[in-house]
Amino acid sequence: MKANTAVSYLLGASLFALAMPAQAQDAASADAAKPAEGLGEIVVTANRVASSAQDTPIALNVYTGAKLAEQGVNTVRDLAQIDPSVNVTNSTGAAYVAVRGIASTDVTEIGDPSVPITRDGFFVNRSFAISSSFYDVARIEVLKGPQGTLQGRNSTGGVVSIITNRPEMRTGAYGSIEAGNYKTFNGEAGVNVQLAPGFAVRASGTILSHKGYRTSTGPAVDGDDENFKSGRIQALYKGDNGLSAWVSYQHDSRDVNGDAQFRGPLGGPMPDFGKAKTFTSFVPTLTKLESDRVRWELAYSADMGLNFIYSGGYDTANWRNRLDATGGYPANRQFRQQETPKTWNHEFRVSNNKDGRLFFQAGYFYFQEKNVVNSGIFNLDMTGAFGPGGMFGPGGPLSFLPNVDQSNRYALKFDYDILTRSQALFGQIEYKLTDQLQLSLGGRYTWDKKVRTGNAVLSLPALAFPLCGNDFPAPGTCPPFPLTTPGNGNLSQGEPTWHAGLNYRPAPGTLIYAKYDRGYKSGGFNSNGSAPSVDYGPERLDAFEIGTKNSLMGNTLQLNASVFYFNYKGYQGSQTTDAVSSGSGVFNVGSAKVFGIEGSLTALASKNTRVNINAAYLHTKFGDGIKINTGANPPVAVDIGGNRLPNAPEFTASGSIEQDVPVSFGTFTARIDAKYSSDFYYSVFNTTDTKSWDYVLANASIKFKPVDSFWEVSAYVRNVFNKQVLAYAAQNFNAGANTYQFQAPRTFGVRASVKF
């Protein structure tokens, strides 16, 4: 009741502020009013050089750090709640991103994302690493469609580029604090100091915490909680001789219970979980991450009109994840996984000044990751023949036998070393055929290498654990599994990608562009089981797009639109087969096509009213005659020809309205925003038990800032109508049930911030 009352007051206040008559605004203090200077200009680096977002021939959405903070967008997961082209799937402590229906299905340690996440140009390879918080962020750019020529490896669906604030040649500080329901406490602070002419340092940090949104009815802990801490320190030198140097160090720490997983029967529609407040987990779960990131950049602008940039970085991480292996009784089987990747990233680029008819960029890219993975099924309670005094247990007559693993009690354990290496040469030119017409051509050649060495070890305690997807497999359906099985794999491949485009500017503020891009995502191998390595090839995507960007009426109105068509070849899909170990693997299952239309409107309706509307139509379809094995035991081949791609809603829309109400002592700002998504599927099989139904998520906030002040305070409510929205759905044949996870319920709170 109290929650509903608080929400009602806040929503009512926001609507009242939006409906304030113009007379109240006219009577306000002139000092508090904002001058009508248009919508302003947002500078992006989508093409690896600075340019106005409205003058960049790429379909993109850009969000400033200030707007992200106001809307409560703290992670990539939150980004999907405001961006109509983005879907984020949460799974086992990690997440992967889909843009325009393009997403990766292989989220293992040898898989690659279809929509890479980059931080200050550094490629984030592991899906669990993107759960880190956004803080001290300048902006986030969501680039749509293949970006392989300039942005790098595997960007068939697009790129999410996170750009943090760098040190500035001034002294200042900022901070914010937030408190809300579910014992939410978020804090962020930073300080910037110029220590000498041309030299400055910046330090910032954040804390995010809230208790679990869902309560476990079993003996395990609550789920969907948050406990994240991070700190970053940077230094920047800018010389008068065209030389600049930047270095950054960041440490992240995350320690949570993990995602709340709900279960329903296989093959049927998703059960009605009510408001998804309780779930059942019989074993302890956790997700822990400790990571350190170092970034650096050297840049030099020569007198001859050439610019040289070298950027690099080194990341280390320790990720641990524990899940309920069965979702029921007996409550003694836990899946455990630990990864410790070490990642290097280097890029050299050279370009000329953008002041003539010809502009070019060229460079070399190098990426390497060495990862150690330990995972398996852990028996929490060793009893009977494997318990104390039992035949195989401690002190028993057969405890000396090999693979009787009493020290760690793993029934099945995987120990692997993985090497991923990628190198590329790239270049792109832009040539002005006339003052209004520009030709753009680019190319990239990528060499990818993946190596995995290690073993799968089956210990005798595994006799009590079903490995064949069924507690009582039919005779002959469970292939023999040796006690120790090599899990080695080796794959090397090279692939070109390219870009061609025409950009036409018939008048100031108007851009029309047409382009063709080839996207590529590297292949891999399935080698974590009882069979030799089974390779799968790369995905290829031919993308055609026509778009326009228009700044009208003194830049108080921006109208953008695009039409695109993707031809997908070699779709990497997951299916069950005896050719790989643990039942399922990734294979090139066939072709797919994607057609879409997108449009956006941003308007300064008055000097105090801002409106934004985005809409997208998406039609996706697998080619005819594609059959994929289900996870049933034994596997059953299902024709998915004509099915929709996963994570691809047919229609999405988002919008916001923001109203300033100046008064004599300051300005109130009310904001309401919402996102609509039609239904979509999480599985290539398009079954009702993995279907996300259409939904609307709405948010509201109201902010107050005094005249000529360094502080402001706001109140907010997110998911106003407390909608139950899926975040993940999967068929789990080993557990004999479907698995579901949900987005955050309704949350509300207050936030105060200062800036000096």
Short mmCIF file of C-alpha atoms in Angstrom, two decimals, residues 464-667:
data_model
loop_
_atom_site.label_atom_id
_atom_site.label_comp_id
_atom_site.label_asym_id
_atom_site.label_seq_id
_atom_site.Cartn_x
_atom_site.Cartn_y
_atom_site.Cartn_z
CA ALA A 464 24.49 -40.91 -9.05
CA PHE A 465 24.12 -38.06 -11.55
CA PRO A 466 22.33 -38.38 -14.93
CA LEU A 467 24.53 -37.13 -17.78
CA CYS A 468 22.21 -37.95 -20.67
CA GLY A 469 19.44 -35.43 -20.17
CA ASN A 470 17.13 -37.86 -18.43
CA ASP A 471 17.08 -39.36 -14.94
CA PHE A 472 16.15 -42.74 -16.47
CA PRO A 473 17.54 -42.86 -20.04
CA ALA A 474 16.19 -45.55 -22.32
CA PRO A 475 18.60 -48.42 -23.04
CA GLY A 476 21.06 -47.51 -25.76
CA THR A 477 20.26 -43.78 -25.73
CA CYS A 478 23.12 -42.79 -23.41
CA PRO A 479 26.50 -43.10 -25.16
CA PRO A 480 29.45 -44.29 -23.05
CA PHE A 481 31.48 -41.53 -21.44
CA PRO A 482 35.14 -42.38 -20.64
CA LEU A 483 36.52 -41.44 -17.24
CA THR A 484 38.91 -38.95 -18.85
CA THR A 485 38.20 -37.40 -22.25
CA PRO A 486 40.45 -34.92 -24.06
CA GLY A 487 38.65 -31.70 -24.90
CA ASN A 488 41.14 -30.29 -27.38
CA GLY A 489 40.25 -28.06 -30.30
CA ASN A 490 42.15 -25.92 -32.80
CA LEU A 491 40.75 -23.57 -35.41
CA SER A 492 42.38 -20.95 -37.66
CA GLN A 493 40.59 -18.88 -40.29
CA GLY A 494 40.82 -15.63 -42.20
CA GLU A 495 38.03 -13.53 -43.61
CA PRO A 496 37.63 -10.20 -45.43
CA THR A 497 34.93 -7.65 -44.65
CA TRP A 498 34.18 -4.49 -46.56
CA HIS A 499 32.15 -1.32 -46.74
CA ALA A 500 30.87 0.87 -49.56
CA GLY A 501 28.70 3.94 -49.17
CA LEU A 502 27.45 7.17 -50.71
CA ASN A 503 26.66 10.20 -48.55
CA TYR A 504 24.65 13.08 -49.99
CA ARG A 505 24.13 16.43 -48.28
CA PRO A 506 21.70 18.43 -50.45
CA ALA A 507 21.34 21.23 -47.88
CA PRO A 508 22.75 22.21 -44.51
CA GLY A 509 21.33 19.94 -41.83
CA THR A 510 20.30 17.17 -44.23
CA LEU A 511 22.14 13.89 -44.82
CA ILE A 512 21.05 11.04 -47.07
CA TYR A 513 23.18 7.91 -47.09
CA ALA A 514 23.22 4.50 -48.73
CA LYS A 515 25.67 1.77 -47.84
CA TYR A 516 26.58 -1.88 -48.12
CA ASP A 517 28.52 -3.72 -45.42
CA ARG A 518 29.79 -7.25 -45.07
CA GLY A 519 29.72 -8.52 -41.49
CA TYR A 520 31.65 -11.48 -40.15
CA LYS A 521 31.71 -13.45 -36.90
CA SER A 522 34.39 -16.07 -36.43
CA GLY A 523 33.65 -19.76 -36.16
CA GLY A 524 34.59 -22.11 -33.36
CA PHE A 525 34.53 -25.71 -32.25
CA ASN A 526 32.68 -28.07 -29.95
CA SER A 527 35.14 -30.13 -27.95
CA ASN A 528 33.90 -30.38 -24.41
CA GLY A 529 32.91 -34.01 -24.49
CA SER A 530 33.23 -37.55 -25.62
CA ALA A 531 33.95 -36.86 -29.29
CA PRO A 532 36.80 -35.16 -31.17
CA SER A 533 36.60 -31.47 -31.97
CA VAL A 534 33.73 -30.57 -34.30
CA ASP A 535 34.30 -27.22 -36.01
CA TYR A 536 31.67 -24.76 -37.11
CA GLY A 537 32.31 -22.02 -39.64
CA PRO A 538 31.90 -18.25 -39.51
CA GLU A 539 28.70 -16.29 -39.86
CA ARG A 540 28.49 -13.85 -42.75
CA LEU A 541 26.05 -11.00 -43.07
CA ASP A 542 25.45 -8.80 -46.12
CA ALA A 543 23.75 -5.60 -44.99
CA PHE A 544 22.13 -2.98 -47.23
CA GLU A 545 20.82 0.26 -45.75
CA ILE A 546 19.40 3.60 -46.87
CA GLY A 547 18.90 6.35 -44.33
CA THR A 548 18.43 10.04 -43.79
CA LYS A 549 19.14 12.48 -40.95
CA ASN A 550 17.56 15.92 -40.84
CA SER A 551 18.01 18.88 -38.50
CA LEU A 552 15.18 21.32 -39.15
CA MET A 553 13.69 24.58 -37.87
CA GLY A 554 16.88 25.96 -36.41
CA ASN A 555 17.81 22.53 -35.02
CA THR A 556 14.69 22.40 -32.85
CA LEU A 557 13.49 19.33 -34.76
CA GLN A 558 15.48 16.25 -35.76
CA LEU A 559 13.92 13.61 -38.03
CA ASN A 560 15.86 10.44 -38.83
CA ALA A 561 14.84 7.28 -40.67
CA SER A 562 16.45 4.18 -42.17
CA VAL A 563 15.49 1.07 -44.12
CA PHE A 564 17.71 -2.01 -44.03
CA TYR A 565 17.94 -5.55 -45.36
CA PHE A 566 20.27 -8.26 -44.02
CA ASN A 567 21.12 -11.52 -45.76
CA TYR A 568 22.44 -13.92 -43.15
CA LYS A 569 24.54 -16.95 -44.11
CA GLY A 570 25.89 -19.69 -41.85
CA TYR A 571 23.75 -18.83 -38.83
CA GLN A 572 25.43 -20.27 -35.74
CA GLY A 573 22.71 -22.10 -33.84
CA SER A 574 22.73 -24.41 -30.85
CA GLN A 575 21.43 -27.95 -31.27
CA THR A 576 21.66 -31.33 -29.61
CA THR A 577 23.70 -34.06 -31.24
CA ASP A 578 25.79 -37.07 -30.35
CA ALA A 579 28.77 -35.42 -32.08
CA VAL A 580 29.53 -33.33 -29.02
CA SER A 581 29.72 -34.11 -25.38
CA SER A 582 27.27 -32.58 -23.08
CA GLY A 583 24.41 -33.00 -25.49
CA SER A 584 24.38 -29.64 -27.27
CA GLY A 585 26.77 -27.73 -29.47
CA VAL A 586 26.92 -24.88 -31.97
CA PHE A 587 26.64 -25.50 -35.72
CA ASN A 588 26.04 -23.54 -38.92
CA VAL A 589 22.38 -24.32 -39.35
CA GLY A 590 21.49 -22.25 -42.42
CA SER A 591 20.43 -18.86 -43.73
CA ALA A 592 18.18 -16.09 -42.48
CA LYS A 593 16.87 -12.76 -43.70
CA VAL A 594 16.13 -9.56 -41.80
CA PHE A 595 14.18 -6.54 -43.04
CA GLY A 596 13.51 -3.45 -41.00
CA ILE A 597 12.41 0.18 -40.88
CA GLU A 598 13.39 2.62 -38.13
CA GLY A 599 12.46 6.20 -37.42
CA SER A 600 13.08 8.78 -34.72
CA LEU A 601 11.85 12.26 -33.87
CA THR A 602 13.46 14.62 -31.39
CA ALA A 603 11.86 18.01 -30.88
CA LEU A 604 12.29 21.09 -28.76
CA ALA A 605 8.56 21.80 -28.76
CA SER A 606 9.14 24.97 -26.76
CA LYS A 607 12.09 26.37 -24.88
CA ASN A 608 11.06 24.21 -21.92
CA THR A 609 9.56 21.12 -23.58
CA ARG A 610 11.54 18.26 -25.14
CA VAL A 611 9.97 15.29 -26.93
CA ASN A 612 11.59 12.13 -28.27
CA ILE A 613 9.92 9.27 -30.19
CA ASN A 614 11.57 6.16 -31.67
CA ALA A 615 9.89 3.33 -33.55
CA ALA A 616 11.14 0.23 -35.35
CA TYR A 617 9.61 -2.53 -37.47
CA LEU A 618 11.56 -5.77 -37.80
CA HIS A 619 10.78 -8.82 -39.93
CA THR A 620 13.08 -11.82 -39.47
CA LYS A 621 12.89 -15.26 -41.02
CA PHE A 622 14.99 -18.41 -41.16
CA GLY A 623 15.45 -20.00 -44.58
CA ASP A 624 13.42 -23.00 -45.68
CA GLY A 625 14.43 -26.55 -44.90
CA ILE A 626 16.48 -25.84 -41.76
CA LYS A 627 16.26 -28.63 -39.19
CA ILE A 628 17.71 -28.42 -35.67
CA ASN A 629 17.75 -31.10 -33.01
CA THR A 630 15.91 -30.35 -29.80
CA GLY A 631 17.39 -31.16 -26.43
CA ALA A 632 15.03 -34.10 -25.93
CA ASN A 633 16.38 -37.57 -25.25
CA PRO A 634 16.75 -38.92 -27.85
CA PRO A 635 17.11 -35.72 -29.95
CA VAL A 636 14.27 -34.86 -32.32
CA ALA A 637 14.90 -32.88 -35.52
CA VAL A 638 12.52 -29.92 -35.89
CA ASP A 639 12.07 -27.83 -39.04
CA ILE A 640 12.57 -24.16 -38.11
CA GLY A 641 12.28 -22.87 -41.68
CA GLY A 642 10.21 -19.69 -41.67
CA ASN A 643 10.59 -19.17 -37.92
CA ARG A 644 11.53 -15.79 -36.47
CA LEU A 645 15.02 -15.17 -35.15
CA PRO A 646 15.38 -15.11 -31.36
CA ASN A 647 15.40 -11.74 -29.59
CA ALA A 648 13.67 -10.07 -32.55
CA PRO A 649 10.36 -8.35 -31.69
CA GLU A 650 8.43 -7.32 -34.79
CA PHE A 651 7.59 -3.87 -33.48
CA THR A 652 9.21 -1.72 -30.81
CA ALA A 653 8.77 1.90 -29.83
CA SER A 654 10.01 4.24 -27.15
CA GLY A 655 9.25 7.81 -26.26
CA SER A 656 9.76 10.48 -23.67
CA ILE A 657 8.51 13.93 -22.82
CA GLU A 658 10.44 16.28 -20.57
CA GLN A 659 9.02 19.52 -19.24
CA ASP A 660 10.89 22.31 -17.44
CA VAL A 661 8.79 24.44 -15.11
CA PRO A 662 10.83 27.51 -14.10
CA VAL A 663 9.87 29.24 -10.86
CA SER A 664 11.44 32.17 -9.06
CA PHE A 665 13.76 30.00 -6.96
CA GLY A 666 14.73 27.35 -9.52
CA THR A 667 13.44 24.87 -12.09
#
